[in-house]
mmCIF file of C-alpha atoms in Angstrom:
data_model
loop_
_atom_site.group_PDB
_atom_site.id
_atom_site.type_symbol
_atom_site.label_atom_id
_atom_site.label_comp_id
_atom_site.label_asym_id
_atom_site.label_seq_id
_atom_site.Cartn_x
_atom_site.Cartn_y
_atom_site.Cartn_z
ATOM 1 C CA UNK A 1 51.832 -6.748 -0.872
ATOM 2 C CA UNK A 2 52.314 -10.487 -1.998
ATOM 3 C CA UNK A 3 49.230 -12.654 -2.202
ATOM 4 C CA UNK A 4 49.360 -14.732 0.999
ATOM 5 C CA UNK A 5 49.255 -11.289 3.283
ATOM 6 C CA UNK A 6 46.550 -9.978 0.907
ATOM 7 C CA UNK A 7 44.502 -13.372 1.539
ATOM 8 C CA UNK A 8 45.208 -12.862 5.318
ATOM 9 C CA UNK A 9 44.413 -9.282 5.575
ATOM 10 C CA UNK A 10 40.996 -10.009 3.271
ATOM 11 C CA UNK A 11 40.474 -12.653 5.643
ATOM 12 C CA UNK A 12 40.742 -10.765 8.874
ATOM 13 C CA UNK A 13 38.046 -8.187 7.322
ATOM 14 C CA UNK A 14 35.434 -10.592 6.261
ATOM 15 C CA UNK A 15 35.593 -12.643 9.614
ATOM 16 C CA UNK A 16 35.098 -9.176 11.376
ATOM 17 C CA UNK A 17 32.498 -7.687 9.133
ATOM 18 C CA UNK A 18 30.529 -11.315 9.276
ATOM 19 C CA UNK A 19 31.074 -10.985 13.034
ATOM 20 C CA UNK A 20 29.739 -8.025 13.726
ATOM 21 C CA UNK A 21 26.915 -8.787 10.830
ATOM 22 C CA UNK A 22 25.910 -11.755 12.669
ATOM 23 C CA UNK A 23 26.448 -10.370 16.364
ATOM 24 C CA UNK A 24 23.667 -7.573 15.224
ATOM 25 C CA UNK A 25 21.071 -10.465 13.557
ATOM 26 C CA UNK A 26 21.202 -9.123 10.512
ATOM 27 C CA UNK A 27 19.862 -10.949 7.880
ATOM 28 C CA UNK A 28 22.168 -13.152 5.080
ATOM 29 C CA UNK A 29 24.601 -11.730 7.889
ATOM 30 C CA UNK A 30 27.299 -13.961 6.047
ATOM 31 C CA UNK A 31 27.098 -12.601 2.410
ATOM 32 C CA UNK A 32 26.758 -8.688 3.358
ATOM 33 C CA UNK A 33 29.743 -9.007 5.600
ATOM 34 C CA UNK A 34 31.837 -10.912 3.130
ATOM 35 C CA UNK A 35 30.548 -8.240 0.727
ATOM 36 C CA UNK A 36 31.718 -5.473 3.223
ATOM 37 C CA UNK A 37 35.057 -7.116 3.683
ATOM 38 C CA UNK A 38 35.721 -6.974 0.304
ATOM 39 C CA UNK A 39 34.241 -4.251 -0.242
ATOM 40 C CA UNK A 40 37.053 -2.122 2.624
ATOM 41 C CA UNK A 41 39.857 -4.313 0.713
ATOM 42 C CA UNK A 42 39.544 -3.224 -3.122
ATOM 43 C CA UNK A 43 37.656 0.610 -2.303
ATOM 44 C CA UNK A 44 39.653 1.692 0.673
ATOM 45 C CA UNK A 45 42.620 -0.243 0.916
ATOM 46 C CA UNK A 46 42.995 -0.269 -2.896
ATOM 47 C CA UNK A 47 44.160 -3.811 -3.291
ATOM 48 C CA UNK A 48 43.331 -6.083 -5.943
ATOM 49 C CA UNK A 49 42.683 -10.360 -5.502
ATOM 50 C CA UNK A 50 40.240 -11.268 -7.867
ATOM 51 C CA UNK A 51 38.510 -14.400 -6.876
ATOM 52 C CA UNK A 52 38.968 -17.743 -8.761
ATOM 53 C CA UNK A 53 36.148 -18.278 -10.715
ATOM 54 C CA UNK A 54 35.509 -21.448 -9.868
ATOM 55 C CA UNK A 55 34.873 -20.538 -6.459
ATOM 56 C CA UNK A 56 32.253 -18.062 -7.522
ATOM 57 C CA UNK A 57 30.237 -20.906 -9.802
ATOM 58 C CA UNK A 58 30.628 -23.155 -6.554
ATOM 59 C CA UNK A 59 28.915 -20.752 -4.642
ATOM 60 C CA UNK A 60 26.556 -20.288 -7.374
ATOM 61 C CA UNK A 61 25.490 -23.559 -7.390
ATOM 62 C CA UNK A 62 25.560 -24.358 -3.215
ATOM 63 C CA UNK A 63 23.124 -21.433 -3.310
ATOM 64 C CA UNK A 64 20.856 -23.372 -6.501
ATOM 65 C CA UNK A 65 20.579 -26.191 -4.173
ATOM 66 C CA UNK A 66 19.593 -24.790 -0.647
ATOM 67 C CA UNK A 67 16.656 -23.054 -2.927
ATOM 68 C CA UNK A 68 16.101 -26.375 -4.874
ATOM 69 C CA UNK A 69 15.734 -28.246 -1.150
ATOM 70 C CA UNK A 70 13.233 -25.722 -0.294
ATOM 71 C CA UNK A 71 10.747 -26.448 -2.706
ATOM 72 C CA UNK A 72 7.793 -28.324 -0.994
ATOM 73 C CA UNK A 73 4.457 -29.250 -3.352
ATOM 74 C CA UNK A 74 2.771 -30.189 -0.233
ATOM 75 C CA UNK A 75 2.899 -26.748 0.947
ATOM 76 C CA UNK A 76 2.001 -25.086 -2.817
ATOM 77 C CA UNK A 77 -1.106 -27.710 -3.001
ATOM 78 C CA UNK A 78 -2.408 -25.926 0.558
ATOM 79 C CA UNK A 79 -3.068 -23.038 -0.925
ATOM 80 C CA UNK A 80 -5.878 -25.170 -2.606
ATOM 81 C CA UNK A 81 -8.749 -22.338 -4.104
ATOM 82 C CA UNK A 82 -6.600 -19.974 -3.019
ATOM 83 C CA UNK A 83 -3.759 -20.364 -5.588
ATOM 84 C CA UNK A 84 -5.512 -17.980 -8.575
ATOM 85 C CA UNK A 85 -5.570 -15.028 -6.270
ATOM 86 C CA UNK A 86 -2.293 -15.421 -4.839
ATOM 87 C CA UNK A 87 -0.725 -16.066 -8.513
ATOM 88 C CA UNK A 88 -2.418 -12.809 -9.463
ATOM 89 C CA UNK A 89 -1.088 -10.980 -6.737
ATOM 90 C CA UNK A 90 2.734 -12.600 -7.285
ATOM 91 C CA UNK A 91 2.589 -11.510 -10.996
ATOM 92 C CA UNK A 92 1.398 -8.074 -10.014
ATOM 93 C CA UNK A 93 4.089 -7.428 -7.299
ATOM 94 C CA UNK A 94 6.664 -8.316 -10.344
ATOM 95 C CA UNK A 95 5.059 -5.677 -12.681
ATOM 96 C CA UNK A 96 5.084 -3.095 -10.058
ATOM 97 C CA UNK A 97 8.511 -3.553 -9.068
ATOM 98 C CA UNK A 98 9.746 -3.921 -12.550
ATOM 99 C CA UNK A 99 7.918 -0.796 -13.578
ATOM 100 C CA UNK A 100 9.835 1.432 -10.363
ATOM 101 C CA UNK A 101 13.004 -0.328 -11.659
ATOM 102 C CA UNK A 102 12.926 1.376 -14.772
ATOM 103 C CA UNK A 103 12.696 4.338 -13.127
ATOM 104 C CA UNK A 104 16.163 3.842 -12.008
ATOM 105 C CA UNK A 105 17.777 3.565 -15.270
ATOM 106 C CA UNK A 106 15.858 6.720 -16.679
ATOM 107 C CA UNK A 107 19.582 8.986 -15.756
ATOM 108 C CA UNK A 108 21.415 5.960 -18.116
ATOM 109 C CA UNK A 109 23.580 5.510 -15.508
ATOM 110 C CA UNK A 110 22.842 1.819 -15.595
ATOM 111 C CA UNK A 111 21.291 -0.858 -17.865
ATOM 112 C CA UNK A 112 17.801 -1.925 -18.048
ATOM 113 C CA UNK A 113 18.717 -5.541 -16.844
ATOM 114 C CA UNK A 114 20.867 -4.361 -13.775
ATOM 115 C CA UNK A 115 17.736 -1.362 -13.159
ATOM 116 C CA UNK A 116 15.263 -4.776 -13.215
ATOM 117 C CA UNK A 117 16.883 -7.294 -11.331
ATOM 118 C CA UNK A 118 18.178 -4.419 -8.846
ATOM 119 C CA UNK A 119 14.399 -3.999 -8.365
ATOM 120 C CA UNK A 120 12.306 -7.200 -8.718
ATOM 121 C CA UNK A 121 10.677 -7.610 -5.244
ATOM 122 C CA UNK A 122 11.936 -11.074 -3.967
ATOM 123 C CA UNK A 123 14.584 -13.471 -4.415
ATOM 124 C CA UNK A 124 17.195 -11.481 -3.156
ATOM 125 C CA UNK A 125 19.780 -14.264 -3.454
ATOM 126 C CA UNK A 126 18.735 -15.787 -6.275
ATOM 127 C CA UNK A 127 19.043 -12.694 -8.102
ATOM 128 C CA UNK A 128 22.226 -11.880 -6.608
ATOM 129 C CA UNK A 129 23.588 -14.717 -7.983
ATOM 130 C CA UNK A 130 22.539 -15.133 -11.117
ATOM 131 C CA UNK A 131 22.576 -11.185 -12.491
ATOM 132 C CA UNK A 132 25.858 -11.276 -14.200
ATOM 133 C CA UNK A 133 24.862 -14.334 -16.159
ATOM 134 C CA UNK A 134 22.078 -12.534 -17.625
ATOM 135 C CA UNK A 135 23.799 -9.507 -18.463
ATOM 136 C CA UNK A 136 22.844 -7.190 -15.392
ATOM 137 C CA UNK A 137 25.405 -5.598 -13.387
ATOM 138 C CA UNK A 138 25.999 -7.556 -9.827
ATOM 139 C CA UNK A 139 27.362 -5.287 -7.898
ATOM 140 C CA UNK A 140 24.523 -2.759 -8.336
ATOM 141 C CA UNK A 141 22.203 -5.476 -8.074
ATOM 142 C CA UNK A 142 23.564 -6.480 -4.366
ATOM 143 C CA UNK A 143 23.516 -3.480 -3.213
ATOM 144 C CA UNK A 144 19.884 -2.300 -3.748
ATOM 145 C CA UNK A 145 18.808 -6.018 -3.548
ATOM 146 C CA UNK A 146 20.008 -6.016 0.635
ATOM 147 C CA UNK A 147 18.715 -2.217 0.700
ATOM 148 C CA UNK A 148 15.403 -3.566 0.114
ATOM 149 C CA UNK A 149 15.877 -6.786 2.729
ATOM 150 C CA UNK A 150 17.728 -4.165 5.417
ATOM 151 C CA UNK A 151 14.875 -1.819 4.993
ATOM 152 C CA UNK A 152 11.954 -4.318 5.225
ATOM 153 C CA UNK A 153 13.583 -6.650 8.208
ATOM 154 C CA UNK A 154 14.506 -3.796 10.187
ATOM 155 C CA UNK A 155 10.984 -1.997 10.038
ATOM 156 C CA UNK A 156 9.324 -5.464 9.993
ATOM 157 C CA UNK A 157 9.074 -6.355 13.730
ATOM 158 C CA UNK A 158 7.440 -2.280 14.539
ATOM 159 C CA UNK A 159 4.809 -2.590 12.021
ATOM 160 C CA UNK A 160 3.789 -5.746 12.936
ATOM 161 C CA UNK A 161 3.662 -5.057 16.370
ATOM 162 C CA UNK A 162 2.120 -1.166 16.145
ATOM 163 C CA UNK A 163 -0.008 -1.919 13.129
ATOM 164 C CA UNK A 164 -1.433 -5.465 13.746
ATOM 165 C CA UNK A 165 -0.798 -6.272 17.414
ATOM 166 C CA UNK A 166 -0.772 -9.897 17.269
ATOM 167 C CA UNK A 167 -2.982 -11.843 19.730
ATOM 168 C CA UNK A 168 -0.199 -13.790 21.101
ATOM 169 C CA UNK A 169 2.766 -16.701 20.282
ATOM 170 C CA UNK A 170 2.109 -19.618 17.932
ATOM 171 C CA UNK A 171 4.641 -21.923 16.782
ATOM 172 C CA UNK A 172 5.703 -24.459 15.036
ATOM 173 C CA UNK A 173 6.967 -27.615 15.088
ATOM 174 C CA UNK A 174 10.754 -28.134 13.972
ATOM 175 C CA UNK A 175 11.993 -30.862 11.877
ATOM 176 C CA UNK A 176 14.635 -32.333 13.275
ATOM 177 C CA UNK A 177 18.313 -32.056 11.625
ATOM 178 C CA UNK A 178 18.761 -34.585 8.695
ATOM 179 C CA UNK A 179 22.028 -36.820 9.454
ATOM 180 C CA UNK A 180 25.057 -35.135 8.211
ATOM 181 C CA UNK A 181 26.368 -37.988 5.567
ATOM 182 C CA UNK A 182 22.818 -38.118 3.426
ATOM 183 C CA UNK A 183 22.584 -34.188 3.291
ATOM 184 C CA UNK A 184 26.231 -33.857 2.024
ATOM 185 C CA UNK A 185 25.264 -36.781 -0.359
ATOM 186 C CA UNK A 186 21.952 -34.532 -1.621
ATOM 187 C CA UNK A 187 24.147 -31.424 -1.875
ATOM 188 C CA UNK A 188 26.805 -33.317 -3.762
ATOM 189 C CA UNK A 189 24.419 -34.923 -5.905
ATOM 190 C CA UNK A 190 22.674 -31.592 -7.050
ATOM 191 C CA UNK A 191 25.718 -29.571 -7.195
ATOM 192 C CA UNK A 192 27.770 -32.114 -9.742
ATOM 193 C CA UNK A 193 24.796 -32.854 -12.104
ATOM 194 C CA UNK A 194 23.241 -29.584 -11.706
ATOM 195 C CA UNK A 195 26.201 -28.011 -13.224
ATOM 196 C CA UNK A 196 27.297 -30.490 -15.678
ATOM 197 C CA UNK A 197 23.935 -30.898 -16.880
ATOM 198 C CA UNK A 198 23.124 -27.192 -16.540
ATOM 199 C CA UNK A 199 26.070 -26.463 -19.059
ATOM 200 C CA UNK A 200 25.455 -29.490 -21.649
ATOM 201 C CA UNK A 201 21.755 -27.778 -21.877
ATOM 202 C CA UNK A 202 22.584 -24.512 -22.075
ATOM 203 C CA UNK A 203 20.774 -23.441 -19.275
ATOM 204 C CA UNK A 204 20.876 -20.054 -18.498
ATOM 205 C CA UNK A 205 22.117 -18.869 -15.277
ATOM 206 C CA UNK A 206 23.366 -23.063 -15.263
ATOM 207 C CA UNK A 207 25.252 -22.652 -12.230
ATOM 208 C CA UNK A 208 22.163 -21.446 -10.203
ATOM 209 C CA UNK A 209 19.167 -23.088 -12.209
ATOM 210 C CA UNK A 210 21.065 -26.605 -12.540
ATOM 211 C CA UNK A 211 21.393 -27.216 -8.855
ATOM 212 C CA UNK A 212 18.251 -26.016 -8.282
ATOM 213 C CA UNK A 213 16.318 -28.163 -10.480
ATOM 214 C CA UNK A 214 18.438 -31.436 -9.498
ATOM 215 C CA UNK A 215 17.565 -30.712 -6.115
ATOM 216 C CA UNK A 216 14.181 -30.172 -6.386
ATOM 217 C CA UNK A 217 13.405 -33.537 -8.495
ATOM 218 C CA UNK A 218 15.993 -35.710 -5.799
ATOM 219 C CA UNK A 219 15.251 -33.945 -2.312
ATOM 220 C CA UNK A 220 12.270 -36.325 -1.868
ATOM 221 C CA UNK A 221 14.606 -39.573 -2.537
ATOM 222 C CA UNK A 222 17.228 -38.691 0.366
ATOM 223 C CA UNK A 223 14.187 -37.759 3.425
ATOM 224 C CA UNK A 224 14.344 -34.385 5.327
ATOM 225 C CA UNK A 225 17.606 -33.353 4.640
ATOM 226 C CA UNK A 226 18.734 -30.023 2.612
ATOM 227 C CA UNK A 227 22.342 -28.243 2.338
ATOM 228 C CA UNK A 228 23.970 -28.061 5.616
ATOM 229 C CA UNK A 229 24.036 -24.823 7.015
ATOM 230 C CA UNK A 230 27.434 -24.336 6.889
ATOM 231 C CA UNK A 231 28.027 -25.484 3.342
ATOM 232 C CA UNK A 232 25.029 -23.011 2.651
ATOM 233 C CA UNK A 233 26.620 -19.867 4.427
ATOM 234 C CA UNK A 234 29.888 -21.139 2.566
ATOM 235 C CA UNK A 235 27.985 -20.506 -0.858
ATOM 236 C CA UNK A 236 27.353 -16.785 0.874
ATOM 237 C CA UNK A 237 30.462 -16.245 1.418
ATOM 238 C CA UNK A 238 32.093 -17.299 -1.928
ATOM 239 C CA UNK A 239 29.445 -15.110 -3.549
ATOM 240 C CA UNK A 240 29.827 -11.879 -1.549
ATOM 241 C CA UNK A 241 33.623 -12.084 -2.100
ATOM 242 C CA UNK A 242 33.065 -12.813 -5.744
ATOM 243 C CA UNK A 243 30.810 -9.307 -5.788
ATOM 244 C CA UNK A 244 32.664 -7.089 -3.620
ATOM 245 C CA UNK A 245 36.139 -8.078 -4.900
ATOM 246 C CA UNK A 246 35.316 -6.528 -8.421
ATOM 247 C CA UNK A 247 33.891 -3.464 -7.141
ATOM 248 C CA UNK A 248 35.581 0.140 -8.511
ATOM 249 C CA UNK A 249 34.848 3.287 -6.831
ATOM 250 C CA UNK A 250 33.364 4.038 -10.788
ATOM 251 C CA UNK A 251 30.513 1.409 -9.411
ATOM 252 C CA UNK A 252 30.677 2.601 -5.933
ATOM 253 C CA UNK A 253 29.831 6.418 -7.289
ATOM 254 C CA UNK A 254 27.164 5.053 -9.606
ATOM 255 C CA UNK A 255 25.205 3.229 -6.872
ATOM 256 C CA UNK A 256 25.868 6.223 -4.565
ATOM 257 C CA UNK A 257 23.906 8.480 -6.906
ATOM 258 C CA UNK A 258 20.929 6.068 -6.951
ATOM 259 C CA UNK A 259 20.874 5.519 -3.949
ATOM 260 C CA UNK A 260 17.733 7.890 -3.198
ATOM 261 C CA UNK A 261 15.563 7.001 -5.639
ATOM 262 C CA UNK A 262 16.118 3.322 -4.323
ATOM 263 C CA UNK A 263 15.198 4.181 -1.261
ATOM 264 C CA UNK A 264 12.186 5.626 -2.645
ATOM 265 C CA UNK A 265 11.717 2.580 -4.548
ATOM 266 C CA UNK A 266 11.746 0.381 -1.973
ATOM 267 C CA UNK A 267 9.182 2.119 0.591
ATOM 268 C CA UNK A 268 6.964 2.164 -2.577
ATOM 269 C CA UNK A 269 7.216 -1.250 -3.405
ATOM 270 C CA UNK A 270 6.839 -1.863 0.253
ATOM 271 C CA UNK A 271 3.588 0.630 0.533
ATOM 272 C CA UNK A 272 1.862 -1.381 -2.657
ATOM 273 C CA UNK A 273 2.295 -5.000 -1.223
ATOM 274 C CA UNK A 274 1.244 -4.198 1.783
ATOM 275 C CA UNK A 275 -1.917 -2.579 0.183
ATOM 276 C CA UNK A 276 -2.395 -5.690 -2.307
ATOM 277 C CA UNK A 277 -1.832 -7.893 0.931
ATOM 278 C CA UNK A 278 -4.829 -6.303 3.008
ATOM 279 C CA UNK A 279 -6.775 -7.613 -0.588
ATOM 280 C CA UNK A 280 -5.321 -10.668 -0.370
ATOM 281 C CA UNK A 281 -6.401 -11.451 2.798
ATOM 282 C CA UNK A 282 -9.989 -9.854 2.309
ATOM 283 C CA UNK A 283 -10.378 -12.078 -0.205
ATOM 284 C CA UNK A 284 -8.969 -15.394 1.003
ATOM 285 C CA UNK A 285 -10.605 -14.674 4.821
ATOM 286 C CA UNK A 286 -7.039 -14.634 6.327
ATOM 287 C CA UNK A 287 -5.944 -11.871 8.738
ATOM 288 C CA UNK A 288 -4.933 -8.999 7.839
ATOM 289 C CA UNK A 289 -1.049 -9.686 9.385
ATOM 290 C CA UNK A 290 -0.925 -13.070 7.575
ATOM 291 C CA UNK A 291 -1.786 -10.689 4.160
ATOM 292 C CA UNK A 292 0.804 -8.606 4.882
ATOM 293 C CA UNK A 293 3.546 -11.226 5.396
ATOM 294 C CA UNK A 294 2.578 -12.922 2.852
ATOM 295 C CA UNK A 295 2.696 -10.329 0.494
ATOM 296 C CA UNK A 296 5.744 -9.090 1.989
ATOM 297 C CA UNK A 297 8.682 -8.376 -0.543
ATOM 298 C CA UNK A 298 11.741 -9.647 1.201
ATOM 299 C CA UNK A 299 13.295 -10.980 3.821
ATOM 300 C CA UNK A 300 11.971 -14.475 3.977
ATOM 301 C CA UNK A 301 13.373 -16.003 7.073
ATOM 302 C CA UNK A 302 12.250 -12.932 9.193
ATOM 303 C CA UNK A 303 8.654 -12.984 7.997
ATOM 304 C CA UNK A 304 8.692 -16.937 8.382
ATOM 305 C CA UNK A 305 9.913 -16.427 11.963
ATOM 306 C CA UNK A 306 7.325 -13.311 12.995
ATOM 307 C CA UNK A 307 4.654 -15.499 10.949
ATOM 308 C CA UNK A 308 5.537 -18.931 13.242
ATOM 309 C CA UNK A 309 5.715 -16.379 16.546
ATOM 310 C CA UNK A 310 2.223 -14.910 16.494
ATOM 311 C CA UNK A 311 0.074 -17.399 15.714
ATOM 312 C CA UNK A 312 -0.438 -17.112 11.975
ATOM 313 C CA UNK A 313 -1.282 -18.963 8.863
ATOM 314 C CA UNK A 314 1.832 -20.124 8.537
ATOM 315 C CA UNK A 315 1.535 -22.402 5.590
ATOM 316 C CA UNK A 316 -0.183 -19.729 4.128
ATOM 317 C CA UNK A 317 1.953 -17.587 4.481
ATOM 318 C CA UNK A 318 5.134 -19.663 3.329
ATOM 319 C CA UNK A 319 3.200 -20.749 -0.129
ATOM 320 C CA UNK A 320 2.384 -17.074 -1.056
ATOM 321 C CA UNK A 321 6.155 -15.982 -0.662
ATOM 322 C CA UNK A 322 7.277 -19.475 -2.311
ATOM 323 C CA UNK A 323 4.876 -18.888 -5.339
ATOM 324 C CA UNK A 324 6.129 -15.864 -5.854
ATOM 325 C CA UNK A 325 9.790 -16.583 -5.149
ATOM 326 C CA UNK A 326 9.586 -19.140 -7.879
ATOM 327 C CA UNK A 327 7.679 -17.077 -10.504
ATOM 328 C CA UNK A 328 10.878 -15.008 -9.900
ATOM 329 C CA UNK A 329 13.480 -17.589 -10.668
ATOM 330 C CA UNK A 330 11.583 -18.811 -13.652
ATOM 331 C CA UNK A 331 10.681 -15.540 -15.555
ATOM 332 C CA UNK A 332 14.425 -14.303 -14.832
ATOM 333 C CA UNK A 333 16.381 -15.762 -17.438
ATOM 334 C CA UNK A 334 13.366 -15.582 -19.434
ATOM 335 C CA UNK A 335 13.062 -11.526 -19.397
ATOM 336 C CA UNK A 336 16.950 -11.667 -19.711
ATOM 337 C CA UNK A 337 16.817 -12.609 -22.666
ATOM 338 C CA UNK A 338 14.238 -10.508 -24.070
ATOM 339 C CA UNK A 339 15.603 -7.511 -22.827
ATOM 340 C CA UNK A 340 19.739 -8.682 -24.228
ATOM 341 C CA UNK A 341 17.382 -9.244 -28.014
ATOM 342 C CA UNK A 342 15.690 -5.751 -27.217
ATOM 343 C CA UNK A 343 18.761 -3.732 -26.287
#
């Protein structure tokens, strides 16, 4: 089959899988049906079209900038005496998860660094995205990463409702949508010097942390603006392909066989935040729902849009999951590199 039907045909099964994806709600809808797509072209169909590298650092560094734009002090500084408790509760969540991680890596089946990052209890994306720069398997990591979200945003909405019955709707107020020309301008801006610089400095993971940290330091000079969604769900796509297209059914059997104790991983995981979150709010005299989102590991946008539907804490809530979203990002490369020194 020559390479413009093989583009068409993988093109046909990524618009359906992303369709469907997205029909259902499911969350990063874009990136696990681009994944899928791929996924049915290389395992199934047994073709090959390896995608340009390029495009895979582009989406790479669209996805360092839509985290980058997200980054708000304002709401960090509001968690005012709060912010030693919910540090300490961040950093454990990252121990705990690390520690079941290396549980999966115990059959040597798979590295340490793809066992970790498969494991770590937030920044699912991130993660994603940046794994194969420091040394972990990808593919593995998708996989269990969107286990984790698929298990915690579908059983999100039940035990919220059965275990906390929330009082009623909240809400919040939406920003209106930045003007198309100064948000391409701020993605442009953070993608081109995030990279460029990201690579003179050595940076690791440049293509994610580059774009991210040029975003973060200019997102205040061009107003309320971030990536535009669809440039954003672009940088999905481009990374899902990227993943999926490199798959072998040697991966696809590995990941099958670990497949249970991930699963047991993640209800774990999902038992001890939820226990640390009860503390949290005990502590901090929030409810006990905004605890549990806030401690939540996964699935950001859902627990932002539960947390702005029943009348939460909502800053509270978005500072806890931000703190320990960035903790993530930072100590990434960091134990990376510790662990490629340690091998």
């Amino acid at each position: 089959m020559g390479r413009v039907r093989q583009s068409a045909l993988l093109a046909l099964l990524v618009i359906a899988f992303v369709g469907l994806f997205e029909l259902v709600g499911l969350t990063s809808g874009v990136l696990i049906g681009a994944l899928a797509g791929a996924l049915f072209f290389t395992l199934l169909l047994k073709q090959r079209l390896p995608l340009p590298e390029p495009l895979y650092v582009l989406g790479q560094a669209v996805l360092g900038a839509s985290i980058g734009a997200s980054i708000d002090l304002d709401t960090l500084r509001a968690l005012s005496s709060d912010w030693s408790w919910v540090l300490l509760v961040s950093i454990a969540t990252i121990v705990v998860s690390v520690a079941l991680g290396l549980l999966l890596c115990l059959r040597g089946e798979i590295s340490r660094e793809t066992a970790i990052f498969a494991s770590v209890a937030g920044g699912a994306a991130g993660l994603t995205a940046m794994s194969r720069d420091l040394g972990a398997d990808d593919r593995v990591v998708t996989v269990l990463q969107y286990l984790r979200i698929v298990v915690i945003v579908a059983s999100l909405p039940l035990i919220v409702e059965f275990a906390f019955h929330p009082s009623g709707p909240g809400g919040i107020a939406r920003a209106s949508a930045g003007e198309i020309v100064p948000a391409l301008a701020f993605t442009t801006v953070s993608i081109v010097v995030g990279v460029v610089l990201g690579r003179l400095v050595r940076l690791p993971a440049a293509a994610v942390f580059g774009p991210l940290i040029i975003a973060a330091a200019v997102h205040p000079l061009f107003g309320a603006v971030g990536v535009p969604a669809l440039v954003e769900q672009t940088g999905y796509l481009l990374i899902g392909l990227a993943i999926g297209l490199r798959f072998t059914r040697e991966a696809f059997a590995t990941i099958s066989r670990l497949l249970p104790l991930a699963v047991l991983n993640v209800v774990v995981v999902v038992a001890v935040c939820a226990a640390m979150g009860a503390a949290l709010a005990h502590i901090t005299g929030e409810s006990a729902l905004d605890g549990y989102l806030a401690t939540t590991p996964g699935g950001f946008s859902a627990v932002l849009a539960i947390a702005s539907t029943t009348g939460g804490n909502l800053t509270f809530v978005t500072a806890t999951q931000l703190v320990r979203l960035l903790l993530i990002l930072a100590l990434a490369p960091v134990f990376g590199a510790w662990l490629r020194r340690h091998r």
